[in-house]
Amino acid sequence: SKPELNGKFGTVLRAANEAGRLGVRLEGGKEPISLHARNVSPLPPLDTLGVSVAALRSFSSAHAHLVSGLTVAEARHAIVEPLTCECGLSLARALHRLGAEDEAGRPLAAPATLFLIAADAEPLDAVLAAAERHAASTDSPGDAYLWLSPFCTNFHAPPAEAWPLSWWQGPFREGVKSIGKAAVLFQPWEEPRALTHGWCVWQLHTALAAEVPLSVVCSEAEAARLREALLGRMDEVVSAWDRKAEGGWRKAEAGCSAEDLRAKVERGIDRGWEGGGDEFGSRLIQAIHKWLLGEARAALDEMPTEERGLSRLLERVASLLQEHGELEAAEPLLREQYEARRAALGLKHADTLDGVNNLALLLHQQGKLEEAEPFSRLKLEGCREARGDNHPDTVTALDTLSQLLSDIGKLDEALPLKRESLAVKRQVLGDRHPDTLVSIHNLGRLLRAKGDLNGAEALLREAVLARRDVFGGRHPDTLASIEFLGTVLKAKGDLDGGEALLCEAVEGQREALGDRHPSTLHSINSLGHLLCDKGDIEGAEPLYREVLKGNRETLGDRHPDTLASIACLGMLLDDKGDLDGAAPLYREALDGTRETLGDRHMYTLGSIGNYADLLCRRDPVHPNRARTAMGDAPEVAREVLGADHPVSLLIEAQAARIGIALGVAGRAVLRQVVARMEAVLGPEHPQTRKYNTLGKSADFQPTKSSRPRNTLRARSKGSQGRSMT
């Protein structure tokens, strides 16, 4: 009844009613119209038939006199389209209909196992050679079927540009996902055409959005060129591809005659990712780097042993391993690099010191803090001697070592290094330079950890004011300083002042970074801590649950920040008296830290103390369970962290509580621990105040009500370090 609608595309907004009519919004329209279901048909799926290597060889052999020198686009027009004109199908579909087989009886066309992305401007010979090489690298080359546009697209159907964006975002993506793997032809490697061709860029976007593994293919000759470049110029290879992937794709040719097609591709990509085209570029780089890592490791394995340690390739392979989270695999490479440079160049050579620094940073990242310390000290010593106290490399080494010492818990040793770094930056760069402001902020954080709240407040107020002026109130660095200043005011007892700042930080980070950004989640967690201190546990609980959910979704169940969030929620439920709800969370935090960080890590030791302490209060009649759970954690904490580390002191206090329950220790033991807390943390530190209250209680019994109201905050800081606060 409405012939003018024939062939129109639209989106179904409303299911069919009793009369069988749908609500449909046509492309370009604003309001839905009513159409009967019999007049509407779904968009067709992507034909995912692929062709075998035998089919490609047969095609090349049969048309050898025509194929040579032709591009993909030229071969399509000159050979494929005339060849399939009569049947009106893709070449793959025509072969399938005929039941064509190779000499071994395998079909020449079958469901594709690889979606191959190649630009129309590529020489067809090179594409076919790369496809055959890739198939040969699989476990079963005879079962490899490639989806390759000139062979698997029906050129007698409406052209690609005629389909609506909804088809490319729906059936096309589902088809690529069903194939399961994708590869892109990079040839020549310096200027891969696939990154400058609109349809190829869209196909790359589709593969990444469908979460299909993406690799790179090339011909044998090009692979040899790439391997040679990796051995001597790997940085050049990486930067060439990164430039294209980061934003060069926006300059891509459309790949067809439609002038607006490039804009359509760009618009679709920008809308297809939460972070727009930048996120697409980042995902593309990550996928390319992952493939490149395998190639680089193969090249490294072929390098003579005497050359490996001094090669740039080894360093780049280690860097890529770190980028993809393979820290254990990176460690022996960086140790090899350090030993080779020390032997060949000497301990004080700049390259050796860089190797020392690389190894120290990796060990720090792995949580092997004690192993990292001597390397970090060596780096600083070498920089002082070779470059002087005020050289930027020396200042960077100061910052690195001071942060490591802070993480170990050697706050007294970290403090002079942070002060020295800040003094040099004030002198050389000025008070408002971004690097100076970083040091002001970090020194304020260290003073806060040492219990010097007045000193921390002064520095953090300076950081907030300067960062507001330099960066603006919504810059992430400004918001970080606002958040930490809020935690300092909270610790000083100014809960209203702290709450105002933390609310500002949370609001700003939600707006600037999003609800799931780590900094946003960190500030939400801090605000939850403050609400607990104000007695508003009901207000804090949804914040803690939001943080835990966000960390689980973005970081996974075993990430240290997720484990810290689990512990925090457990502490809140503990504070509410819901020991049964807290117990499985404490247990999950303990199991997770043991699995990911080991039994001797600071976070694991804190989790042991929390869980044992809970068992003591949950079942005071059988405190032996708590003693078993505590084990030798106090002794290990003293050995690993030092007797005066906040976590060591907290675990000793928790062990003293268990000892009182067992009748093997008196309150005097707890008071001795509190006296050390006063000396190390200060009498006003929350942890000191809370256990001082317990130590003075004449009628203390380890029951549910024996824990002070605000013990949660002290324990979260003590047991989980910075990731908890």
XYZ file of C-alpha atoms in Angstrom:
725
model
C 0.000 0.000 0.000
C 3.032 2.290 0.354
C 5.316 1.469 -2.587
C 7.455 4.496 -1.791
C 8.714 2.607 1.282
C 9.965 -0.402 -0.673
C 13.681 -0.974 -0.031
C 13.845 1.491 2.853
C 15.875 0.641 5.943
C 14.663 1.153 9.476
C 14.805 0.056 13.098
C 12.029 -1.811 14.886
C 11.204 0.103 18.061
C 8.037 -1.648 19.121
C 7.090 -5.326 18.970
C 4.109 -6.451 16.954
C 0.715 -5.772 18.485
C -2.341 -8.036 18.283
C -2.933 -6.858 14.722
C 0.621 -7.808 13.764
C 1.815 -4.219 13.307
C 5.283 -3.034 14.309
C 6.574 0.370 15.298
C 9.381 1.186 12.866
C 11.581 4.278 12.581
C 12.904 4.652 9.046
C 16.424 5.850 8.411
C 16.402 9.631 8.372
C 13.040 9.777 10.123
C 12.314 11.013 13.631
C 8.977 9.471 14.487
C 8.106 5.752 14.216
C 5.486 4.585 11.775
C 3.217 1.543 11.913
C 3.961 -1.285 9.472
C 2.600 -4.803 9.299
C 5.160 -7.486 10.106
C 4.583 -9.158 6.715
C 5.937 -6.030 5.030
C 9.177 -6.019 7.026
C 12.125 -8.363 6.587
C 15.316 -8.565 8.644
C 18.659 -7.460 7.268
C 20.554 -10.404 5.776
C 23.480 -11.948 7.667
C 27.073 -11.715 6.497
C 27.895 -14.665 4.250
C 30.736 -16.248 6.215
C 31.796 -18.824 3.655
C 35.538 -18.826 3.154
C 37.861 -20.285 0.529
C 40.685 -22.751 1.047
C 44.326 -22.318 0.116
C 43.739 -24.900 -2.611
C 41.007 -22.665 -4.046
C 43.358 -19.674 -4.022
C 46.069 -21.702 -5.762
C 43.591 -22.930 -8.363
C 42.403 -19.381 -8.989
C 45.987 -18.091 -9.405
C 46.902 -20.963 -11.716
C 43.821 -20.628 -13.905
C 44.223 -16.879 -14.306
C 48.002 -16.550 -14.066
C 48.177 -14.553 -17.296
C 45.742 -11.992 -15.844
C 46.517 -11.917 -12.102
C 50.144 -10.810 -12.300
C 50.505 -7.146 -11.434
C 46.825 -6.590 -10.613
C 45.622 -5.051 -7.380
C 42.767 -6.581 -5.406
C 40.340 -4.018 -6.836
C 41.569 -4.570 -10.406
C 41.334 -8.360 -10.065
C 37.817 -8.040 -8.742
C 36.654 -5.985 -11.720
C 38.670 -7.828 -14.389
C 38.287 -11.428 -13.232
C 35.974 -12.142 -10.292
C 32.942 -10.115 -11.368
C 32.859 -11.478 -14.960
C 33.529 -14.992 -13.655
C 30.508 -14.907 -11.322
C 28.222 -12.740 -13.409
C 26.029 -15.552 -14.645
C 25.384 -17.153 -11.250
C 25.078 -13.805 -9.425
C 26.936 -15.129 -6.362
C 30.233 -14.640 -4.604
C 33.001 -16.909 -5.844
C 32.986 -18.758 -2.487
C 29.237 -19.306 -2.660
C 29.465 -20.464 -6.288
C 32.152 -23.031 -5.394
C 30.050 -24.222 -2.477
C 26.958 -24.604 -4.664
C 28.980 -26.650 -7.160
C 30.389 -28.860 -4.388
C 33.912 -28.168 -5.689
C 36.688 -30.119 -3.930
C 40.468 -30.293 -3.983
C 42.497 -33.386 -4.824
C 42.200 -34.639 -1.242
C 38.409 -34.411 -1.361
C 38.190 -31.336 0.847
C 35.693 -28.634 -0.157
C 37.141 -25.517 -1.757
C 34.609 -23.402 0.138
C 33.461 -23.901 3.742
C 32.703 -21.772 6.835
C 35.603 -19.350 7.242
C 38.153 -19.827 10.021
C 39.885 -16.467 9.496
C 38.575 -13.047 8.512
C 41.383 -11.506 6.408
C 41.538 -7.720 6.081
C 43.389 -6.364 3.041
C 43.170 -3.061 1.181
C 41.863 -2.887 -2.385
C 45.169 -1.302 -3.438
C 47.219 -4.341 -2.355
C 48.757 -6.446 -5.153
C 46.638 -9.585 -5.361
C 49.772 -11.750 -5.634
C 50.968 -10.421 -2.260
C 47.584 -10.986 -0.627
C 47.408 -14.575 -1.859
C 50.994 -15.247 -0.767
C 50.292 -13.860 2.714
C 47.092 -15.884 2.991
C 48.906 -19.097 2.019
C 51.740 -18.356 4.466
C 49.266 -17.801 7.296
C 47.404 -21.030 6.527
C 50.703 -22.925 6.506
C 51.416 -21.657 10.054
C 48.231 -23.245 11.442
C 47.994 -26.720 12.958
C 45.929 -27.973 10.033
C 46.548 -25.935 6.848
C 44.108 -28.026 4.843
C 41.273 -27.004 7.167
C 41.998 -23.271 6.934
C 39.302 -21.267 5.135
C 39.828 -17.566 4.592
C 37.180 -14.880 4.301
C 38.772 -12.576 1.749
C 36.676 -9.814 0.223
C 37.312 -10.408 -3.539
C 36.382 -14.085 -3.170
C 33.693 -13.964 -0.472
C 31.710 -10.815 -1.304
C 28.797 -10.956 -3.718
C 29.534 -8.075 -6.089
C 26.239 -8.571 -7.879
C 24.241 -7.566 -4.793
C 23.788 -3.927 -3.669
C 27.213 -2.388 -2.915
C 28.503 -2.056 0.617
C 27.840 1.668 0.820
C 24.130 1.012 0.169
C 23.696 -0.890 3.433
C 22.741 1.124 6.530
C 25.109 1.547 9.447
C 22.857 -0.756 11.472
C 23.826 -3.654 9.172
C 27.537 -3.022 9.693
C 27.027 -2.724 13.441
C 24.760 -5.795 13.614
C 24.824 -8.662 11.107
C 28.296 -7.799 9.794
C 29.800 -7.735 13.289
C 28.019 -10.942 14.278
C 29.383 -12.611 11.164
C 32.955 -11.587 11.963
C 32.468 -12.767 15.530
C 31.212 -16.155 14.351
C 34.356 -16.624 12.237
C 36.326 -16.235 15.455
C 39.695 -14.914 14.252
C 40.862 -11.944 12.204
C 44.114 -10.916 10.576
C 45.203 -7.786 8.776
C 47.724 -7.565 5.946
C 50.580 -5.164 6.779
C 52.571 -4.670 3.622
C 54.932 -2.891 3.348
C 55.392 -2.784 7.116
C 56.490 0.884 7.080
C 53.233 2.025 5.456
C 50.572 -0.653 5.852
C 47.795 0.190 3.436
C 45.154 -1.366 5.677
C 45.515 1.541 8.115
C 44.876 4.086 5.351
C 41.854 2.418 3.765
C 38.396 3.268 5.080
C 36.773 -0.157 4.768
C 39.811 -1.864 6.267
C 39.666 0.511 9.225
C 36.000 -0.327 9.681
C 36.764 -4.044 9.529
C 39.494 -3.590 12.149
C 37.013 -1.715 14.335
C 34.498 -4.525 13.866
C 36.983 -7.253 14.808
C 38.064 -5.402 17.953
C 34.485 -4.527 18.956
C 33.515 -8.191 18.503
C 36.491 -9.136 20.722
C 37.941 -11.337 18.006
C 41.689 -12.111 18.291
C 43.565 -9.975 15.755
C 46.937 -10.826 14.219
C 49.055 -9.523 11.355
C 49.926 -11.375 8.148
C 52.390 -10.648 5.386
C 54.226 -12.425 2.605
C 57.411 -14.408 3.226
C 59.569 -11.682 1.707
C 57.917 -8.980 3.800
C 58.226 -11.120 6.930
C 61.982 -11.331 6.318
C 62.174 -7.533 5.959
C 60.206 -7.086 9.164
C 62.381 -9.558 11.060
C 65.489 -7.657 9.944
C 63.917 -4.380 11.109
C 62.988 -5.868 14.487
C 66.568 -6.957 15.076
C 68.017 -3.520 14.459
C 65.215 -0.942 14.477
C 62.333 -2.231 16.547
C 61.455 1.256 17.822
C 61.011 2.363 14.239
C 58.577 -0.479 13.573
C 56.545 0.235 16.717
C 56.359 3.990 16.177
C 55.389 3.598 12.507
C 52.390 1.465 13.412
C 51.468 3.424 16.542
C 51.247 6.694 14.608
C 48.836 5.145 12.128
C 46.753 3.416 14.782
C 46.556 6.374 17.184
C 44.964 8.763 14.732
C 46.337 8.239 11.261
C 43.317 6.100 10.440
C 41.210 9.282 10.387
C 43.073 10.255 7.215
C 42.130 6.999 5.543
C 40.910 6.888 1.966
C 37.265 5.924 1.757
C 37.990 2.949 -0.427
C 35.118 3.637 -2.816
C 33.626 6.451 -4.822
C 31.212 7.698 -2.169
C 32.683 10.928 -0.823
C 30.753 10.748 2.449
C 31.833 7.185 3.213
C 34.944 8.189 5.133
C 32.847 10.449 7.346
C 30.386 7.583 7.886
C 33.192 5.231 8.925
C 34.702 7.809 11.272
C 31.330 8.627 12.804
C 30.534 4.940 13.312
C 33.857 4.336 15.059
C 33.501 7.406 17.280
C 30.063 6.225 18.360
C 31.064 2.593 18.671
C 33.431 3.035 21.617
C 32.837 4.617 24.999
C 36.076 6.531 24.545
C 35.402 7.269 20.871
C 38.092 7.042 18.238
C 40.843 7.400 20.841
C 39.757 4.189 22.534
C 39.621 2.421 19.162
C 43.167 3.579 18.434
C 44.328 2.372 21.837
C 42.717 -1.062 21.362
C 44.229 -1.342 17.902
C 47.700 -0.524 19.217
C 47.293 -3.092 21.976
C 46.310 -5.797 19.484
C 49.210 -4.939 17.154
C 51.678 -4.900 20.037
C 50.479 -8.317 21.190
C 51.157 -9.796 17.769
C 54.432 -7.913 17.475
C 55.533 -9.328 20.814
C 55.392 -12.852 19.421
C 57.406 -11.868 16.355
C 59.965 -9.997 18.444
C 60.416 -12.913 20.852
C 61.024 -15.222 17.892
C 63.608 -12.779 16.524
C 65.252 -12.524 19.943
C 65.513 -16.308 20.220
C 67.457 -16.350 16.940
C 69.939 -13.699 18.099
C 73.425 -14.865 19.188
C 73.719 -15.078 22.979
C 76.606 -12.604 23.104
C 74.502 -9.955 21.356
C 71.186 -10.405 23.163
C 71.921 -8.634 26.421
C 73.127 -5.451 24.756
C 70.416 -5.361 22.110
C 67.622 -2.842 21.954
C 65.344 -5.696 20.929
C 65.646 -7.390 24.316
C 64.627 -4.188 26.087
C 61.626 -3.674 23.797
C 60.504 -7.286 24.220
C 60.651 -6.868 27.997
C 58.686 -3.630 27.690
C 55.975 -5.297 25.597
C 55.783 -8.174 28.070
C 55.195 -5.659 30.856
C 52.603 -3.873 28.730
C 50.647 -7.116 28.448
C 51.018 -8.034 32.116
C 53.568 -10.818 31.605
C 55.820 -9.562 34.394
C 57.362 -12.901 35.317
C 58.428 -13.440 31.698
C 59.963 -9.961 31.559
C 62.086 -10.365 34.695
C 64.751 -12.801 33.362
C 65.170 -10.621 30.259
C 65.813 -7.491 32.309
C 68.203 -9.391 34.572
C 70.016 -10.606 31.455
C 70.183 -7.030 30.181
C 71.592 -5.726 33.466
C 74.260 -8.429 33.716
C 75.328 -7.983 30.079
C 75.599 -4.203 30.347
C 77.461 -4.375 33.654
C 79.985 -6.811 32.196
C 80.488 -4.939 28.923
C 80.107 -1.298 29.978
C 80.772 -1.142 33.690
C 78.472 -0.441 36.609
C 78.451 3.354 36.258
C 77.763 3.551 32.526
C 74.551 5.371 31.624
C 73.147 2.345 29.774
C 73.912 0.070 32.719
C 72.167 2.476 35.081
C 69.142 2.484 32.777
C 69.151 -1.319 32.948
C 69.352 -1.147 36.739
C 66.380 1.204 36.758
C 64.338 -1.007 34.413
C 64.881 -4.000 36.681
C 64.127 -2.028 39.853
C 60.850 -0.729 38.415
C 59.782 -4.201 37.299
C 60.517 -5.744 40.692
C 58.599 -2.889 42.321
C 55.682 -3.514 39.963
C 55.733 -7.224 40.878
C 55.590 -6.404 44.570
C 59.146 -7.697 45.133
C 59.976 -4.601 47.107
C 62.933 -5.923 49.089
C 64.588 -7.209 45.904
C 63.985 -3.888 44.147
C 65.557 -1.740 46.859
C 69.290 -2.421 46.207
C 68.834 -1.820 42.469
C 66.963 1.413 43.090
C 69.703 2.576 45.479
C 72.342 1.658 42.908
C 70.566 3.739 40.281
C 70.479 6.798 42.552
C 74.120 6.376 43.579
C 75.224 6.086 39.960
C 73.213 9.140 38.869
C 74.629 11.268 41.688
C 78.165 10.296 40.763
C 77.827 10.573 36.991
C 75.395 13.471 36.594
C 75.266 15.437 39.823
C 72.596 16.015 42.451
C 70.452 18.385 40.399
C 70.335 16.445 37.139
C 66.821 15.391 36.059
C 67.846 11.714 36.034
C 69.062 12.010 39.619
C 65.825 13.641 40.702
C 63.840 10.884 38.978
C 65.958 8.289 40.803
C 65.248 10.113 44.074
C 61.525 9.933 43.404
C 61.667 6.264 42.439
C 63.630 5.180 45.507
C 61.581 7.315 47.908
C 58.343 5.805 46.608
C 59.761 2.307 46.922
C 60.862 2.966 50.506
C 57.404 4.371 51.268
C 55.783 1.227 49.912
C 58.122 -0.964 51.967
C 57.213 1.065 55.040
C 60.608 2.734 55.525
C 58.983 6.131 55.863
C 61.847 7.722 57.808
C 64.277 6.828 55.020
C 61.882 8.000 52.314
C 61.241 11.404 53.887
C 64.668 13.076 53.301
C 64.704 11.831 49.706
C 61.290 13.349 48.983
C 62.346 16.609 50.654
C 65.529 16.701 48.564
C 63.603 16.067 45.347
C 61.131 18.839 46.127
C 63.891 21.296 47.013
C 65.669 20.699 43.696
C 62.442 21.072 41.720
C 61.516 24.309 43.511
C 64.981 25.683 42.744
C 65.271 24.513 39.132
C 61.682 24.449 37.890
C 59.831 26.824 40.187
C 56.966 26.374 42.627
C 54.221 26.087 39.987
C 55.850 23.650 37.579
C 53.766 20.447 37.197
C 56.682 18.260 38.345
C 57.123 20.407 41.449
C 53.437 20.112 42.237
C 53.687 16.320 41.974
C 56.445 16.349 44.585
C 54.490 18.701 46.860
C 51.510 16.356 46.667
C 53.606 13.228 47.256
C 55.475 14.727 50.209
C 52.139 15.670 51.730
C 50.989 12.070 51.351
C 54.145 10.786 53.038
C 53.759 13.155 55.972
C 50.169 11.982 56.289
C 51.371 8.377 56.442
C 53.853 9.329 59.188
C 51.092 10.965 61.199
C 52.325 14.556 60.648
C 48.878 15.832 59.782
C 49.733 19.534 60.117
C 52.696 19.223 57.781
C 50.633 17.194 55.329
C 47.784 19.716 55.397
C 50.067 22.658 54.612
C 51.607 20.939 51.592
C 48.340 19.589 50.241
C 46.665 22.997 50.555
C 49.565 24.425 48.544
C 49.109 21.689 45.949
C 45.358 22.272 45.703
C 45.677 26.040 45.299
C 48.478 25.801 42.745
C 46.827 23.048 40.725
C 43.539 24.960 40.649
C 45.443 27.940 39.212
C 47.600 25.970 36.782
C 45.257 23.199 35.636
C 41.765 24.221 36.710
C 39.377 22.729 39.227
C 38.375 19.715 37.138
C 41.846 18.489 36.176
C 42.580 14.955 37.453
C 45.695 16.130 39.334
C 43.754 18.900 41.056
C 41.018 16.488 42.048
C 43.605 14.031 43.406
C 45.030 16.710 45.700
C 41.535 17.776 46.756
C 40.701 14.192 47.636
C 43.831 13.617 49.673
C 43.485 16.924 51.501
C 39.987 15.777 52.397
C 41.396 12.602 53.939
C 43.883 14.650 55.973
C 41.129 16.893 57.353
C 39.171 13.748 58.184
C 42.139 12.345 60.084
C 42.457 15.632 62.004
C 38.832 15.368 63.066
C 37.465 18.030 60.710
C 34.891 15.683 59.242
C 32.704 18.409 57.754
C 35.646 20.060 56.006
C 36.887 16.700 54.790
C 33.454 15.688 53.541
C 33.097 18.864 51.472
C 36.417 18.232 49.739
C 35.771 14.543 49.156
C 32.334 15.272 47.710
C 33.953 17.811 45.376
C 36.562 15.258 44.322
C 33.979 12.535 43.674
C 31.703 14.864 41.721
C 34.588 16.199 39.636
C 36.041 12.782 38.889
C 32.664 11.327 37.938
C 32.292 14.208 35.493
C 35.857 14.294 34.156
C 36.888 10.628 34.314
C 33.718 8.576 34.582
C 32.217 6.401 37.312
C 34.535 3.449 36.736
C 37.878 5.270 36.565
C 40.317 4.095 39.264
C 40.707 7.634 40.650
C 36.941 8.039 40.907
C 36.600 4.727 42.713
C 39.448 5.710 45.037
C 37.706 8.958 46.001
C 34.364 7.205 46.479
C 36.169 4.804 48.804
C 37.678 7.698 50.770
C 34.261 9.319 51.099
C 32.909 6.024 52.390
C 35.669 5.982 55.031
C 34.702 9.474 56.168
C 31.010 8.647 56.414
C 31.925 5.679 58.591
C 33.920 7.973 60.853
C 30.853 10.218 61.111
C 28.830 7.202 62.138
C 26.899 7.106 58.870
C 27.563 3.462 58.068
C 24.314 3.210 56.117
C 25.512 6.031 53.856
C 28.939 4.445 53.449
C 27.769 0.957 52.546
C 26.417 1.760 49.031
C 29.656 3.629 48.290
C 31.765 0.631 49.304
C 29.570 -1.675 47.252
C 29.890 0.644 44.231
C 33.673 0.641 44.571
C 33.815 -3.139 44.878
C 31.527 -3.646 41.887
C 33.544 -1.171 39.810
C 36.853 -2.793 40.693
C 35.533 -6.275 39.958
C 34.279 -5.118 36.540
C 37.334 -3.106 35.511
C 40.210 -4.871 37.261
C 38.992 -8.390 37.973
C 38.499 -10.304 41.211
C 42.183 -10.794 41.978
C 43.545 -7.282 41.414
C 45.041 -5.756 44.605
C 42.589 -2.832 44.506
C 39.649 -5.240 44.193
C 40.946 -7.269 47.109
C 41.304 -4.052 49.113
C 37.681 -3.166 48.304
C 36.564 -6.620 49.417
C 38.381 -6.102 52.714
C 36.879 -2.620 53.134
C 33.324 -3.874 52.690
C 34.088 -6.688 55.104
C 35.283 -4.147 57.670
C 32.123 -2.107 57.258
C 29.920 -5.145 57.822
C 32.167 -5.993 60.768
C 31.510 -2.528 62.183
C 27.782 -3.060 61.749
C 28.053 -6.209 63.822
C 27.357 -8.404 60.798
C 30.247 -10.758 61.450
C 28.646 -13.499 59.368
C 28.538 -11.126 56.372
C 32.093 -9.913 56.984
C 33.661 -13.362 57.337
C 33.392 -14.519 53.682
C 34.700 -11.144 52.478
C 37.697 -11.310 54.812
C 38.291 -14.875 53.647
C 38.063 -13.899 49.967
C 40.508 -11.032 50.536
C 42.920 -13.379 52.296
C 42.695 -16.118 49.645
C 43.102 -13.542 46.874
C 46.163 -11.840 48.353
C 47.796 -15.176 49.069
C 47.180 -16.323 45.500
C 48.277 -13.148 43.729
C 50.849 -11.620 46.091
C 52.176 -14.473 48.192
C 52.159 -15.201 51.926
C 54.762 -12.584 52.820
C 53.295 -9.561 51.064
C 52.120 -6.616 53.169
C 48.526 -6.891 51.935
C 48.422 -10.633 52.657
C 49.749 -10.127 56.175
C 47.131 -7.451 56.810
C 44.405 -9.791 55.548
C 45.635 -12.560 57.857
C 45.398 -10.221 60.824
C 41.910 -9.034 59.920
C 40.563 -12.556 59.420
C 42.124 -13.950 62.602
C 40.870 -10.986 64.619
C 37.346 -11.551 63.297
C 37.453 -15.233 64.194
C 38.473 -14.298 67.723
C 35.493 -11.974 68.135
C 33.070 -14.192 66.218
C 33.778 -17.280 68.323
C 35.381 -16.146 71.605
C 34.721 -19.540 73.162
C 37.156 -21.211 70.725
C 40.012 -18.711 70.217
C 42.347 -21.473 69.037
C 40.839 -21.103 65.554
C 41.920 -17.474 65.566
C 45.408 -18.390 66.752
C 45.716 -20.957 63.947
C 44.582 -18.400 61.370
C 47.056 -15.817 62.690
C 49.932 -18.311 62.513
C 53.322 -16.637 62.351
C 52.036 -13.451 60.705
C 53.435 -11.162 63.472
C 56.920 -12.613 63.106
C 56.783 -12.529 59.287
C 55.551 -8.908 59.330
C 58.441 -7.873 61.576
C 60.891 -9.673 59.272
C 59.477 -8.386 55.972
C 58.227 -4.929 56.899
C 60.120 -4.088 60.044
C 58.868 -3.993 63.627
C 57.670 -0.383 63.378
C 55.717 -0.632 60.144
C 52.016 0.248 60.689
C 50.915 -3.185 59.450
C 53.358 -4.930 61.796
C 52.066 -2.903 64.732
C 48.452 -3.612 63.823
C 49.041 -7.362 63.533
C 50.826 -7.388 66.895
C 47.832 -5.621 68.441
C 45.466 -8.146 66.871
C 47.654 -11.020 68.067
C 47.633 -9.515 71.571
C 43.836 -9.454 71.491
C 43.843 -13.179 70.617
C 46.387 -13.835 73.367
C 44.102 -12.193 75.905
C 41.247 -14.426 74.758
C 43.461 -17.484 75.106
C 44.668 -16.414 78.526
C 48.315 -16.496 77.434
C 48.810 -12.707 77.378
C 47.583 -9.814 79.443
C 46.505 -6.309 78.616
C 50.052 -5.210 79.417
C 51.201 -6.801 76.144
C 48.640 -4.783 74.219
C 49.675 -1.638 76.069
C 53.288 -2.235 75.030
C 52.200 -2.378 71.411
C 50.169 0.810 71.857
C 53.224 2.551 73.346
C 55.176 1.706 70.199
C 52.284 2.962 68.068
C 52.417 6.259 69.945
C 56.170 6.532 69.275
C 55.922 5.622 65.590
C 52.535 6.918 64.470
C 51.840 9.525 67.115
C 49.294 9.500 69.948
C 46.572 10.996 67.735
C 46.882 8.492 64.927
C 43.544 6.651 64.564
C 45.171 3.250 64.981
C 46.896 4.372 68.187
C 43.717 5.798 69.682
C 41.651 2.719 68.950
C 43.968 0.147 70.457
C 44.751 2.453 73.352
C 41.054 2.293 74.186
C 41.165 -1.515 74.170
C 44.330 -1.642 76.263
C 42.811 0.523 78.995
C 39.550 -1.402 79.162
C 39.596 -3.246 82.510
C 36.755 -5.524 81.536
C 37.891 -6.151 77.988
C 36.529 -9.330 76.440
C 36.911 -10.112 72.715
C 33.194 -10.017 71.900
C 31.312 -8.470 69.022
C 30.945 -5.175 70.846
C 34.567 -4.873 71.980
C 35.760 -3.155 68.853
C 35.528 0.659 68.918
C 33.154 2.258 66.457
C 35.807 3.693 64.169
C 38.255 0.793 64.128
C 37.312 0.257 60.492
C 39.284 3.195 59.244
C 42.455 2.339 61.098
C 42.366 -1.223 59.918
C 41.756 -0.301 56.322
C 44.792 1.937 56.310
C 46.983 -0.442 58.198
C 46.100 -3.628 56.440
C 45.892 -2.589 52.832
C 48.113 0.433 52.400
C 47.451 3.078 49.783
C 45.065 1.013 47.701
C 42.690 0.904 50.651
C 42.631 4.640 51.214
